[in-house]
PDB file of C-alpha atoms in Angstrom:
ATOM      1  CA  MET A1290       0.272   0.050   0.002  1.00 93.00           C
ATOM      2  CA  ILE A1291       1.504   3.444  -0.791  1.00 97.00           C
ATOM      3  CA  THR A1292       0.006   6.230   1.256  1.00 98.00           C
ATOM      4  CA  VAL A1293       0.761   9.720  -1.060  1.00 98.00           C
ATOM      5  CA  ILE A1294       2.056  12.224   0.858  1.00 98.00           C
ATOM      6  CA  LYS A1295       2.178  15.031  -1.567  1.00 97.00           C
ATOM      7  CA  SER A1296       1.197  15.099  -5.399  1.00 97.00           C
ATOM      8  CA  GLY A1297       3.375  15.950  -8.394  1.00 97.00           C
ATOM      9  CA  LEU A1298       2.580  18.032 -11.270  1.00 97.00           C
ATOM     10  CA  PHE A1299       0.135  15.545 -12.966  1.00 97.00           C
ATOM     11  CA  ASP A1300       0.689  12.013 -11.358  1.00 98.00           C
ATOM     12  CA  THR A1301      -2.176   9.071 -12.938  1.00 98.00           C
ATOM     13  CA  VAL A1302      -2.464   5.897 -12.812  1.00 98.00           C
ATOM     14  CA  GLN A1303      -1.670   4.265 -16.509  1.00 98.00           C
ATOM     15  CA  ASP A1304      -1.682   0.876 -18.207  1.00 98.00           C
ATOM     16  CA  LEU A1305      -0.841  -0.008 -21.598  1.00 98.00           C
ATOM     17  CA  GLY A1306      -4.749   1.911 -22.946  1.00 97.00           C
ATOM     18  CA  ARG A1307      -8.369   1.276 -23.340  1.00 97.00           C
ATOM     19  CA  TYR A1308      -8.921  -0.535 -26.336  1.00 94.00           C
ATOM     20  CA  GLY A1309     -12.448  -1.533 -28.437  1.00 94.00           C
ATOM     21  CA  TYR A1310     -13.802   0.940 -27.991  1.00 94.00           C
ATOM     22  CA  GLN A1311     -12.564   4.104 -29.727  1.00 93.00           C
ATOM     23  CA  ARG A1312     -16.281   3.923 -32.575  1.00 91.00           C
ATOM     24  CA  PHE A1313     -17.934   4.921 -29.533  1.00 92.00           C
ATOM     25  CA  GLY A1314     -15.896   7.750 -29.541  1.00 92.00           C
ATOM     26  CA  VAL A1315     -13.499   6.538 -26.129  1.00 94.00           C
ATOM     27  CA  VAL A1316     -10.066   7.244 -26.186  1.00 95.00           C
ATOM     28  CA  ALA A1317      -7.256   4.541 -25.976  1.00 96.00           C
ATOM     29  CA  GLY A1318      -5.647   6.451 -23.629  1.00 96.00           C
ATOM     30  CA  GLY A1319      -2.853   4.555 -21.313  1.00 97.00           C
ATOM     31  CA  VAL A1320       1.128   5.685 -20.710  1.00 98.00           C
ATOM     32  CA  MET A1321       2.506   8.046 -23.396  1.00 98.00           C
ATOM     33  CA  ASP A1322       6.009   6.319 -22.751  1.00 97.00           C
ATOM     34  CA  PRO A1323       4.858   2.369 -23.262  1.00 97.00           C
ATOM     35  CA  PHE A1324       8.615   1.150 -23.473  1.00 97.00           C
ATOM     36  CA  SER A1325       9.855   2.652 -19.914  1.00 98.00           C
ATOM     37  CA  HIS A1326       6.273   1.559 -18.866  1.00 98.00           C
ATOM     38  CA  ARG A1327       6.691  -2.028 -20.235  1.00 98.00           C
ATOM     39  CA  VAL A1328      10.269  -2.568 -18.692  1.00 98.00           C
ATOM     40  CA  ALA A1329       9.417  -1.557 -15.201  1.00 98.00           C
ATOM     41  CA  ASN A1330       6.657  -3.908 -15.355  1.00 97.00           C
ATOM     42  CA  LEU A1331       8.998  -6.757 -16.327  1.00 96.00           C
ATOM     43  CA  LEU A1332      11.320  -5.463 -13.828  1.00 96.00           C
ATOM     44  CA  VAL A1333       9.107  -6.321 -10.846  1.00 95.00           C
ATOM     45  CA  GLY A1334       8.072  -9.667 -12.042  1.00 92.00           C
ATOM     46  CA  ASN A1335       4.574  -8.305 -13.367  1.00 94.00           C
ATOM     47  CA  GLU A1336       2.721  -8.588 -16.588  1.00 94.00           C
ATOM     48  CA  GLU A1337       3.524  -5.943 -19.498  1.00 95.00           C
ATOM     49  CA  ASP A1338       0.454  -4.663 -19.003  1.00 96.00           C
ATOM     50  CA  ALA A1339       0.115  -4.004 -14.987  1.00 97.00           C
ATOM     51  CA  ALA A1340      -0.673  -0.633 -13.569  1.00 98.00           C
ATOM     52  CA  THR A1341       1.890   1.995 -13.128  1.00 98.00           C
ATOM     53  CA  ILE A1342       1.812   5.410 -12.094  1.00 98.00           C
ATOM     54  CA  GLU A1343       2.430   8.075 -14.829  1.00 98.00           C
ATOM     55  CA  MET A1344       5.120  11.119 -13.281  1.00 98.00           C
ATOM     56  CA  SER A1345       4.915  14.239 -15.370  1.00 97.00           C
ATOM     57  CA  LEU A1346       7.619  16.527 -15.116  1.00 97.00           C
ATOM     58  CA  VAL A1347       7.404  17.004 -11.329  1.00 97.00           C
ATOM     59  CA  GLY A1348       7.008  13.759  -9.245  1.00 97.00           C
ATOM     60  CA  PRO A1349       5.158  13.004  -6.162  1.00 98.00           C
ATOM     61  CA  VAL A1350       6.008  12.056  -2.397  1.00 98.00           C
ATOM     62  CA  LEU A1351       5.192   8.801  -1.587  1.00 98.00           C
ATOM     63  CA  LEU A1352       5.186   6.860   1.351  1.00 98.00           C
ATOM     64  CA  PHE A1353       5.519   2.865   1.487  1.00 97.00           C
ATOM     65  CA  GLU A1354       3.007   1.089   4.419  1.00 96.00           C
ATOM     66  CA  GLU A1355       4.479  -2.561   3.036  1.00 93.00           C
ATOM     67  CA  ASP A1356       7.812  -4.050   1.980  1.00 93.00           C
ATOM     68  CA  THR A1357       7.720  -4.551  -1.451  1.00 94.00           C
ATOM     69  CA  VAL A1358       9.766  -3.995  -4.723  1.00 95.00           C
ATOM     70  CA  ILE A1359       9.454  -1.547  -7.552  1.00 96.00           C
ATOM     71  CA  ALA A1360      11.190  -0.430 -10.644  1.00 97.00           C
ATOM     72  CA  ILE A1361      11.838   3.435 -12.262  1.00 98.00           C
ATOM     73  CA  CYS A1362      11.781   3.998 -15.789  1.00 98.00           C
ATOM     74  CA  GLY A1363      11.663   6.504 -17.863  1.00 97.00           C
ATOM     75  CA  GLY A1364      12.819  10.190 -17.430  1.00 97.00           C
ATOM     76  CA  ASP A1365      14.945  11.243 -14.839  1.00 97.00           C
ATOM     77  CA  LEU A1366      12.687  12.709 -11.861  1.00 97.00           C
ATOM     78  CA  THR A1367      15.669  12.530  -9.079  1.00 97.00           C
ATOM     79  CA  PRO A1368      14.048   9.728  -6.780  1.00 98.00           C
ATOM     80  CA  MET A1369      14.917   9.694  -3.687  1.00 98.00           C
ATOM     81  CA  ILE A1370      15.184   7.730  -0.268  1.00 97.00           C
ATOM     82  CA  ALA A1371      16.022   9.357   3.074  1.00 94.00           C
ATOM     83  CA  GLY A1372      18.432  11.688   1.115  1.00 95.00           C
ATOM     84  CA  ILE A1373      19.907   9.195  -0.747  1.00 96.00           C
ATOM     85  CA  LEU A1374      19.039   8.955  -5.208  1.00 97.00           C
ATOM     86  CA  VAL A1375      16.968   5.434  -6.103  1.00 97.00           C
ATOM     87  CA  PRO A1376      18.770   3.748  -9.162  1.00 97.00           C
ATOM     88  CA  MET A1377      16.232   3.789 -11.645  1.00 97.00           C
ATOM     89  CA  TRP A1378      16.020   0.816 -14.532  1.00 97.00           C
ATOM     90  CA  LYS A1379      16.617  -2.003 -11.750  1.00 95.00           C
ATOM     91  CA  PRO A1380      14.692  -3.295  -9.463  1.00 95.00           C
ATOM     92  CA  VAL A1381      14.628  -1.619  -6.204  1.00 96.00           C
ATOM     93  CA  PHE A1382      13.538  -3.124  -2.906  1.00 94.00           C
ATOM     94  CA  ILE A1383      11.498  -0.279  -1.073  1.00 95.00           C
ATOM     95  CA  ARG A1384      11.675  -0.842   3.429  1.00 94.00           C
ATOM     96  CA  LYS A1385       8.017  -0.410   5.025  1.00 95.00           C
ATOM     97  CA  GLY A1386       7.426   3.130   6.095  1.00 96.00           C
ATOM     98  CA  SER A1387      10.267   4.709   3.549  1.00 96.00           C
ATOM     99  CA  GLU A1388       8.947   7.852   2.202  1.00 97.00           C
ATOM    100  CA  LEU A1389       9.731   7.878  -1.435  1.00 98.00           C
ATOM    101  CA  ARG A1390      10.666  11.592  -2.811  1.00 98.00           C
ATOM    102  CA  PHE A1391      10.342  12.800  -6.715  1.00 98.00           C
ATOM    103  CA  GLY A1392      11.612  16.337  -8.282  1.00 97.00           C
ATOM    104  CA  ALA A1393      11.721  18.240 -11.137  1.00 97.00           C
ATOM    105  CA  ALA A1394      12.497  16.307 -14.570  1.00 96.00           C
ATOM    106  CA  LYS A1395      16.338  16.672 -14.393  1.00 95.00           C
ATOM    107  CA  ARG A1396      16.209  14.556 -18.149  1.00 95.00           C
ATOM    108  CA  GLY A1397      12.681  13.863 -19.825  1.00 97.00           C
ATOM    109  CA  SER A1398       9.587  14.501 -18.546  1.00 96.00           C
ATOM    110  CA  ARG A1399       7.984  11.435 -17.866  1.00 97.00           C
ATOM    111  CA  ALA A1400       9.118   8.601 -15.172  1.00 98.00           C
ATOM    112  CA  TYR A1401       7.126   5.312 -14.375  1.00 98.00           C
ATOM    113  CA  LEU A1402       6.935   3.892 -10.906  1.00 98.00           C
ATOM    114  CA  ALA A1403       5.902  -0.131 -10.952  1.00 98.00           C
ATOM    115  CA  VAL A1404       5.190  -1.701  -7.736  1.00 97.00           C
ATOM    116  CA  ALA A1405       5.441  -5.820  -7.885  1.00 94.00           C
ATOM    117  CA  GLY A1406       1.881  -6.886  -8.543  1.00 93.00           C
ATOM    118  CA  GLY A1407       0.880  -4.082 -10.100  1.00 96.00           C
ATOM    119  CA  LEU A1408      -1.702  -1.023  -8.805  1.00 97.00           C
ATOM    120  CA  ASN A1409      -4.728  -2.167  -7.925  1.00 96.00           C
ATOM    121  CA  VAL A1410      -7.710   0.126  -9.484  1.00 97.00           C
ATOM    122  CA  PRO A1411     -10.421  -0.522 -10.614  1.00 96.00           C
ATOM    123  CA  VAL A1412     -10.975  -2.061 -14.515  1.00 97.00           C
ATOM    124  CA  VAL A1413     -12.977   0.490 -16.219  1.00 97.00           C
ATOM    125  CA  LEU A1414     -13.994  -0.591 -20.208  1.00 97.00           C
ATOM    126  CA  GLY A1415     -10.914  -3.038 -20.130  1.00 96.00           C
ATOM    127  CA  SER A1416      -8.416  -0.727 -18.793  1.00 98.00           C
ATOM    128  CA  ARG A1417      -6.844   0.603 -14.877  1.00 98.00           C
ATOM    129  CA  SER A1418      -5.630   4.234 -17.037  1.00 98.00           C
ATOM    130  CA  THR A1419      -6.716   7.249 -16.058  1.00 98.00           C
ATOM    131  CA  TYR A1420      -9.012   9.186 -18.677  1.00 97.00           C
ATOM    132  CA  VAL A1421      -8.753  12.748 -16.755  1.00 97.00           C
ATOM    133  CA  LYS A1422     -10.882  14.548 -19.256  1.00 94.00           C
ATOM    134  CA  ALA A1423     -13.980  12.121 -18.880  1.00 95.00           C
ATOM    135  CA  LYS A1424     -13.004  11.881 -15.468  1.00 96.00           C
ATOM    136  CA  PHE A1425     -12.941   7.880 -14.990  1.00 96.00           C
ATOM    137  CA  GLY A1426     -10.322   5.105 -14.883  1.00 97.00           C
ATOM    138  CA  GLY A1427      -6.973   4.967 -12.334  1.00 97.00           C
ATOM    139  CA  MET A1428      -7.953   6.613  -8.968  1.00 96.00           C
ATOM    140  CA  ASP A1429     -11.411   8.391  -9.143  1.00 96.00           C
ATOM    141  CA  GLY A1430     -10.706   9.360 -12.803  1.00 97.00           C
ATOM    142  CA  ARG A1431      -8.492  11.636 -11.828  1.00 98.00           C
ATOM    143  CA  VAL A1432      -4.350  12.881 -11.193  1.00 98.00           C
ATOM    144  CA  LEU A1433      -3.650  11.437  -7.673  1.00 98.00           C
ATOM    145  CA  ARG A1434      -3.746  13.998  -4.831  1.00 97.00           C
ATOM    146  CA  GLU A1435      -2.405  14.226  -1.353  1.00 97.00           C
ATOM    147  CA  ASP A1436      -3.791  11.251   1.226  1.00 97.00           C
ATOM    148  CA  ASP A1437      -4.708   8.950  -1.755  1.00 98.00           C
ATOM    149  CA  VAL A1438      -3.951   5.472  -0.730  1.00 97.00           C
ATOM    150  CA  LEU A1439      -2.675   2.930  -3.480  1.00 97.00           C
ATOM    151  CA  ARG A1440      -2.975  -1.031  -2.787  1.00 96.00           C
ATOM    152  CA  PHE A1441      -1.474  -3.613  -4.767  1.00 93.00           C
ATOM    153  CA  ASN A1442      -2.401  -6.616  -6.310  1.00 91.00           C
ATOM    154  CA  SER A1443      -1.152 -10.311  -5.573  1.00 86.00           C
ATOM    155  CA  ALA A1444       2.812  -9.850  -6.349  1.00 81.00           C
ATOM    156  CA  SER A1445       4.026 -12.759  -8.774  1.00 83.00           C
ATOM    157  CA  GLY A1446       6.036 -15.751  -7.658  1.00 86.00           C
ATOM    158  CA  LEU A1447       8.774 -13.847  -9.621  1.00 84.00           C
ATOM    159  CA  ALA A1448       8.570 -10.821  -7.542  1.00 83.00           C
ATOM    160  CA  GLU A1449       8.382 -12.553  -4.234  1.00 85.00           C
ATOM    161  CA  VAL A1450      11.766 -14.349  -5.453  1.00 85.00           C
ATOM    162  CA  MET A1451      12.794 -10.726  -5.600  1.00 83.00           C
ATOM    163  CA  LYS A1452      11.744  -9.469  -2.353  1.00 81.00           C
ATOM    164  CA  ASP A1453      13.592 -12.040  -0.540  1.00 84.00           C
ATOM    165  CA  LYS A1454      16.472 -11.550  -2.143  1.00 82.00           C
ATOM    166  CA  PHE A1455      16.683  -7.995  -1.471  1.00 80.00           C
ATOM    167  CA  ALA A1456      15.063  -7.533   1.204  1.00 80.00           C
ATOM    168  CA  SER A1457      17.041  -5.723   3.749  1.00 80.00           C
ATOM    169  CA  ASN A1458      17.284  -3.177   7.473  1.00 85.00           C
ATOM    170  CA  ARG A1459      17.967  -0.363   4.797  1.00 89.00           C
ATOM    171  CA  PRO A1460      14.896   1.902   3.649  1.00 91.00           C
ATOM    172  CA  PHE A1461      15.797   0.278   0.523  1.00 93.00           C
ATOM    173  CA  SER A1462      18.110  -2.014  -1.274  1.00 93.00           C
ATOM    174  CA  ALA A1463      19.083  -2.347  -4.951  1.00 92.00           C
ATOM    175  CA  ALA A1464      19.865  -5.344  -8.074  1.00 91.00           C
ATOM    176  CA  ASP A1465      23.512  -5.061  -8.595  1.00 90.00           C
ATOM    177  CA  TRP A1466      22.558  -4.958 -12.204  1.00 91.00           C
ATOM    178  CA  GLN A1467      20.561  -2.691 -14.591  1.00 92.00           C
ATOM    179  CA  VAL A1468      18.823  -2.795 -18.077  1.00 94.00           C
ATOM    180  CA  THR A1469      21.614  -2.308 -20.194  1.00 92.00           C
ATOM    181  CA  PRO A1470      22.060   1.044 -21.734  1.00 92.00           C
ATOM    182  CA  LYS A1471      21.546   0.022 -25.174  1.00 91.00           C
ATOM    183  CA  LEU A1472      17.800  -0.235 -24.680  1.00 91.00           C
ATOM    184  CA  LEU A1473      17.738   3.427 -22.448  1.00 92.00           C
ATOM    185  CA  PRO A1474      15.879   6.169 -24.181  1.00 88.00           C
ATOM    186  CA  ASP A1475      17.837   9.231 -25.671  1.00 86.00           C
ATOM    187  CA  LEU A1476      16.547  11.646 -23.221  1.00 93.00           C
ATOM    188  CA  SER A1477      18.985  14.484 -24.773  1.00 91.00           C
ATOM    189  CA  GLY A1478      16.576  16.936 -25.457  1.00 92.00           C
ATOM    190  CA  ASN A1479      16.937  16.619 -29.133  1.00 95.00           C
ATOM    191  CA  TYR A1480      14.812  14.065 -30.703  1.00 97.00           C
ATOM    192  CA  GLU A1481      15.616  12.669 -34.030  1.00 97.00           C
ATOM    193  CA  ILE A1482      12.208  11.026 -34.574  1.00 97.00           C
ATOM    194  CA  CYS A1483      11.285   8.349 -37.466  1.00 98.00           C
ATOM    195  CA  VAL A1484       8.179   9.520 -39.121  1.00 98.00           C
ATOM    196  CA  MET A1485       6.258   7.616 -42.122  1.00 98.00           C
ATOM    197  CA  PRO A1486       4.372   9.944 -44.548  1.00 97.00           C
ATOM    198  CA  CYS A1487       0.682   9.681 -44.595  1.00 93.00           C
ATOM    199  CA  ARG A1488      -1.538   9.635 -47.588  1.00 88.00           C
ATOM    200  CA  GLN A1489      -2.196  13.557 -47.353  1.00 94.00           C
ATOM    201  CA  TYR A1490       1.488  13.982 -47.626  1.00 96.00           C
ATOM    202  CA  GLU A1491       1.156  15.024 -51.425  1.00 95.00           C
ATOM    203  CA  LEU A1492      -1.749  17.594 -50.797  1.00 95.00           C
ATOM    204  CA  PHE A1493       1.363  19.764 -49.244  1.00 95.00           C
ATOM    205  CA  ASN A1494       3.185  22.048 -51.133  1.00 93.00           C
ATOM    206  CA  GLU A1495       6.963  20.932 -52.122  1.00 94.00           C
ATOM    207  CA  ASP A1496       8.631  23.743 -50.372  1.00 94.00           C
ATOM    208  CA  CYS A1497       6.654  22.786 -47.052  1.00 94.00           C
ATOM    209  CA  GLN A1498       7.683  18.946 -47.047  1.00 96.00           C
ATOM    210  CA  HIS A1499      11.343  19.503 -47.558  1.00 96.00           C
ATOM    211  CA  GLN A1500      10.988  22.128 -44.589  1.00 97.00           C
ATOM    212  CA  PHE A1501       9.385  18.998 -42.806  1.00 97.00           C
ATOM    213  CA  TRP A1502      12.139  16.501 -43.212  1.00 97.00           C
ATOM    214  CA  ASN A1503      14.905  19.539 -43.182  1.00 97.00           C
ATOM    215  CA  GLU A1504      14.415  21.619 -40.504  1.00 97.00           C
ATOM    216  CA  THR A1505      13.710  21.356 -36.760  1.00 97.00           C
ATOM    217  CA  PHE A1506      10.549  22.072 -35.318  1.00 98.00           C
ATOM    218  CA  THR A1507       9.702  23.539 -31.210  1.00 98.00           C
ATOM    219  CA  VAL A1508       7.967  21.840 -28.424  1.00 97.00           C
ATOM    220  CA  SER A1509       5.080  24.650 -27.778  1.00 96.00           C
ATOM    221  CA  SER A1510       4.239  24.601 -23.533  1.00 95.00           C
ATOM    222  CA  GLN A1511       0.455  24.004 -25.269  1.00 93.00           C
ATOM    223  CA  SER A1512       1.208  20.176 -25.237  1.00 95.00           C
ATOM    224  CA  ASP A1513      -0.416  17.549 -22.941  1.00 95.00           C
ATOM    225  CA  ARG A1514      -0.971  14.198 -23.164  1.00 97.00           C
ATOM    226  CA  MET A1515      -3.961  14.909 -26.090  1.00 96.00           C
ATOM    227  CA  GLY A1516      -0.838  16.395 -27.884  1.00 97.00           C
ATOM    228  CA  TYR A1517       1.655  17.764 -28.850  1.00 97.00           C
ATOM    229  CA  ARG A1518       2.062  21.326 -30.225  1.00 97.00           C
ATOM    230  CA  ILE A1519       5.523  21.880 -32.343  1.00 97.00           C
ATOM    231  CA  SER A1520       6.524  25.225 -33.784  1.00 96.00           C
ATOM    232  CA  GLY A1521       8.715  25.891 -36.880  1.00 96.00           C
ATOM    233  CA  PRO A1522       8.457  26.650 -40.326  1.00 95.00           C
ATOM    234  CA  LEU A1523       4.729  26.389 -41.134  1.00 96.00           C
ATOM    235  CA  LEU A1524       3.287  23.584 -43.352  1.00 95.00           C
ATOM    236  CA  ARG A1525       0.818  24.836 -45.858  1.00 92.00           C
ATOM    237  CA  LEU A1526      -1.294  23.055 -48.832  1.00 93.00           C
ATOM    238  CA  LYS A1527      -0.956  23.506 -52.485  1.00 90.00           C
ATOM    239  CA  GLU A1528      -4.195  24.423 -52.265  1.00 88.00           C
ATOM    240  CA  PRO A1529      -7.286  24.595 -49.845  1.00 82.00           C
ATOM    241  CA  LYS A1530      -8.636  21.473 -48.745  1.00 81.00           C
ATOM    242  CA  GLU A1531     -11.739  20.149 -46.609  1.00 80.00           C
ATOM    243  CA  MET A1532     -11.505  17.002 -45.201  1.00 86.00           C
ATOM    244  CA  VAL A1533     -14.279  14.351 -43.752  1.00 90.00           C
ATOM    245  CA  SER A1534     -12.876  13.306 -40.260  1.00 91.00           C
ATOM    246  CA  GLU A1535     -11.341  10.319 -40.113  1.00 92.00           C
ATOM    247  CA  ALA A1536      -9.804   7.562 -37.442  1.00 91.00           C
ATOM    248  CA  VAL A1537      -6.701   9.279 -36.149  1.00 94.00           C
ATOM    249  CA  THR A1538      -4.178   7.637 -33.933  1.00 95.00           C
ATOM    250  CA  TYR A1539      -1.221   7.993 -31.609  1.00 97.00           C
ATOM    251  CA  GLY A1540       1.720   9.671 -33.504  1.00 97.00           C
ATOM    252  CA  SER A1541      -0.402  11.341 -36.078  1.00 97.00           C
ATOM    253  CA  ILE A1542       0.712  14.760 -37.564  1.00 97.00           C
ATOM    254  CA  GLN A1543      -2.295  17.323 -37.943  1.00 96.00           C
ATOM    255  CA  VAL A1544      -1.560  19.903 -39.611  1.00 96.00           C
ATOM    256  CA  PRO A1545      -4.443  22.616 -38.636  1.00 95.00           C
ATOM    257  CA  PRO A1546      -4.375  25.827 -41.144  1.00 93.00           C
ATOM    258  CA  ASP A1547      -2.425  27.868 -38.920  1.00 94.00           C
ATOM    259  CA  GLY A1548       0.365  25.716 -40.091  1.00 95.00           C
ATOM    260  CA  ASN A1549       1.926  24.610 -37.102  1.00 96.00           C
ATOM    261  CA  PRO A1550       1.795  21.065 -36.825  1.00 97.00           C
ATOM    262  CA  ILE A1551      -0.216  18.919 -33.817  1.00 97.00           C
ATOM    263  CA  ILE A1552       1.318  15.021 -33.159  1.00 98.00           C
ATOM    264  CA  LEU A1553      -1.132  13.475 -31.080  1.00 97.00           C
ATOM    265  CA  ALA A1554      -0.422  11.293 -28.341  1.00 97.00           C
ATOM    266  CA  ALA A1555      -2.020   9.048 -25.701  1.00 97.00           C
ATOM    267  CA  ASP A1556      -5.074  10.748 -24.824  1.00 96.00           C
ATOM    268  CA  ARG A1557      -5.881  11.974 -28.324  1.00 95.00           C
ATOM    269  CA  GLN A1558      -9.717  12.489 -29.772  1.00 92.00           C
ATOM    270  CA  THR A1559     -10.920   9.328 -32.157  1.00 94.00           C
ATOM    271  CA  THR A1560     -11.008  10.964 -35.393  1.00 93.00           C
ATOM    272  CA  GLY A1561      -9.823  14.228 -36.685  1.00 91.00           C
ATOM    273  CA  GLY A1562     -10.374  16.629 -39.707  1.00 90.00           C
ATOM    274  CA  TYR A1563      -7.518  18.244 -40.263  1.00 94.00           C
ATOM    275  CA  PRO A1564      -4.553  16.771 -43.184  1.00 95.00           C
ATOM    276  CA  LYS A1565      -1.954  14.653 -41.996  1.00 96.00           C
ATOM    277  CA  ILE A1566       1.637  15.305 -43.576  1.00 97.00           C
ATOM    278  CA  GLY A1567       3.144  12.026 -41.391  1.00 97.00           C
ATOM    279  CA  GLN A1568       2.873   9.208 -38.863  1.00 98.00           C
ATOM    280  CA  LEU A1569       5.074   8.766 -36.001  1.00 98.00           C
ATOM    281  CA  SER A1570       6.907   5.172 -35.972  1.00 97.00           C
ATOM    282  CA  SER A1571       5.703   3.517 -32.907  1.00 96.00           C
ATOM    283  CA  ILE A1572       9.189   2.591 -32.066  1.00 95.00           C
ATOM    284  CA  ASP A1573       9.577   6.527 -31.556  1.00 96.00           C
ATOM    285  CA  PHE A1574       6.064   7.233 -29.118  1.00 96.00           C
ATOM    286  CA  PRO A1575       8.521   7.266 -26.120  1.00 96.00           C
ATOM    287  CA  LYS A1576      11.000   9.942 -27.488  1.00 96.00           C
ATOM    288  CA  LEU A1577       7.649  12.362 -28.223  1.00 97.00           C
ATOM    289  CA  ALA A1578       6.643  11.513 -24.481  1.00 97.00           C
ATOM    290  CA  GLN A1579       9.752  12.416 -22.924  1.00 97.00           C
ATOM    291  CA  ALA A1580       9.959  15.653 -24.840  1.00 97.00           C
ATOM    292  CA  LYS A1581       8.907  18.906 -22.552  1.00 95.00           C
ATOM    293  CA  ALA A1582       8.351  22.545 -23.749  1.00 96.00           C
ATOM    294  CA  GLY A1583      11.615  23.514 -25.647  1.00 97.00           C
ATOM    295  CA  ASP A1584      12.833  20.729 -26.808  1.00 97.00           C
ATOM    296  CA  ARG A1585      13.833  20.504 -29.992  1.00 97.00           C
ATOM    297  CA  LEU A1586      12.243  17.330 -32.994  1.00 98.00           C
ATOM    298  CA  SER A1587      13.269  16.572 -36.251  1.00 97.00           C
ATOM    299  CA  PHE A1588      11.546  13.931 -38.500  1.00 98.00           C
ATOM    300  CA  LYS A1589      13.275  11.087 -40.645  1.00 98.00           C
ATOM    301  CA  GLU A1590      11.219   9.492 -42.861  1.00 98.00           C
ATOM    302  CA  VAL A1591      11.536   6.067 -42.837  1.00 98.00           C
ATOM    303  CA  SER A1592       8.788   3.437 -44.515  1.00 97.00           C
ATOM    304  CA  ILE A1593       6.047   1.178 -43.107  1.00 97.00           C
ATOM    305  CA  GLU A1594       8.603  -1.896 -43.646  1.00 97.00           C
ATOM    306  CA  GLU A1595      10.902  -0.443 -41.917  1.00 97.00           C
ATOM    307  CA  SER A1596       8.670   0.960 -38.989  1.00 97.00           C
ATOM    308  CA  GLN A1597       8.069  -2.381 -38.853  1.00 97.00           C
ATOM    309  CA  GLN A1598      11.497  -3.808 -38.588  1.00 97.00           C
ATOM    310  CA  PHE A1599      12.048  -1.172 -35.635  1.00 96.00           C
ATOM    311  CA  PHE A1600       9.252  -2.811 -33.978  1.00 97.00           C
ATOM    312  CA  VAL A1601       9.983  -6.181 -34.272  1.00 97.00           C
ATOM    313  CA  LYS A1602      13.751  -5.703 -33.167  1.00 96.00           C
ATOM    314  CA  GLN A1603      12.222  -3.647 -30.322  1.00 96.00           C
ATOM    315  CA  GLU A1604       9.861  -6.875 -29.458  1.00 97.00           C
ATOM    316  CA  MET A1605      13.092  -9.045 -29.475  1.00 97.00           C
ATOM    317  CA  ASP A1606      15.398  -7.020 -27.162  1.00 96.00           C
ATOM    318  CA  LEU A1607      12.222  -6.884 -24.668  1.00 96.00           C
ATOM    319  CA  ARG A1608      11.419 -10.677 -25.302  1.00 96.00           C
ATOM    320  CA  MET A1609      15.105 -10.742 -24.285  1.00 95.00           C
ATOM    321  CA  LEU A1610      14.806  -8.888 -21.115  1.00 95.00           C
ATOM    322  CA  ARG A1611      12.270 -10.789 -19.755  1.00 94.00           C
ATOM    323  CA  ALA A1612      14.105 -13.974 -20.568  1.00 94.00           C
ATOM    324  CA  ALA A1613      17.115 -12.300 -18.448  1.00 93.00           C
ATOM    325  CA  ILE A1614      15.103 -11.396 -15.839  1.00 91.00           C
ATOM    326  CA  ARG A1615      13.852 -14.679 -14.971  1.00 88.00           C
ATOM    327  CA  ASN A1616      17.036 -16.240 -15.521  1.00 88.00           C
ATOM    328  CA  ARG A1617      18.496 -14.340 -12.437  1.00 83.00           C
ATOM    329  CA  PHE A1618      15.961 -15.402 -10.402  1.00 78.00           C
ATOM    330  CA  ARG A1619      15.573 -18.898 -11.095  1.00 73.00           C
TER     331      ARG A1619
END
């Protein structure tokens, strides 16, 4: 059980999303950075879709009311216990009564806290994810706030083995290994993102197409879990075009009439009527999720086949990571 002593800027319970209801206008939602969320769960012996806490820009203060194993992945929000930095990207045993404090984002913008067993909040339409605008899912459909109490599901057998192995009289103790740096996300603040041209790509004039691939864009402060507004060269159509709204997804790059693109994110609407110049490769959703206001984005053209190859490699990496973790605790 975790008690929220002090809330962060925007802390919510999230899993991998709510699918199957978009035809009714219900957004998919879920974590912004699925890679960090999945790895955090693997590190504590959970299934990859177990609910975690997603923290944005400034994290909370959490009191652990029982011994457990956690993992923190994603952006660096300087997690500390008793003034000592808690290592990320590895399993960490937390002793009952310990207070975990997060600060402001040092690198990246979103961190994920997984606990052994996963957070036990009600399942709504097949997901534990919080959709704040519609006020459902997660903790009563809202961000976490002071005095909230989060309970855990029963830990897996693997998590129990971890707990026995790492148990300590100290406030926390961490594994002497971590996820290989080769798999860790880029948190540089300058992100090159793979994009596939959309079917409306040819509606944009050639100069704009060239600028889209060769110039950089800056993340606006008007960005959130619904979409990232970015500024740079203004993107214009060859001629005015009215469109019928059509399905959109995470990573769709819409261009409204003012020429400043909007990259749709986890809480995007289900349909949109603006022309789309491109679609992010899912391999780079974490880069978008970790970008914050002022960070710079550039776009690299890839084919659907290349994007699929990146996806397959990432899934193989995660499969190998899962196997490696299990082998360590046999």
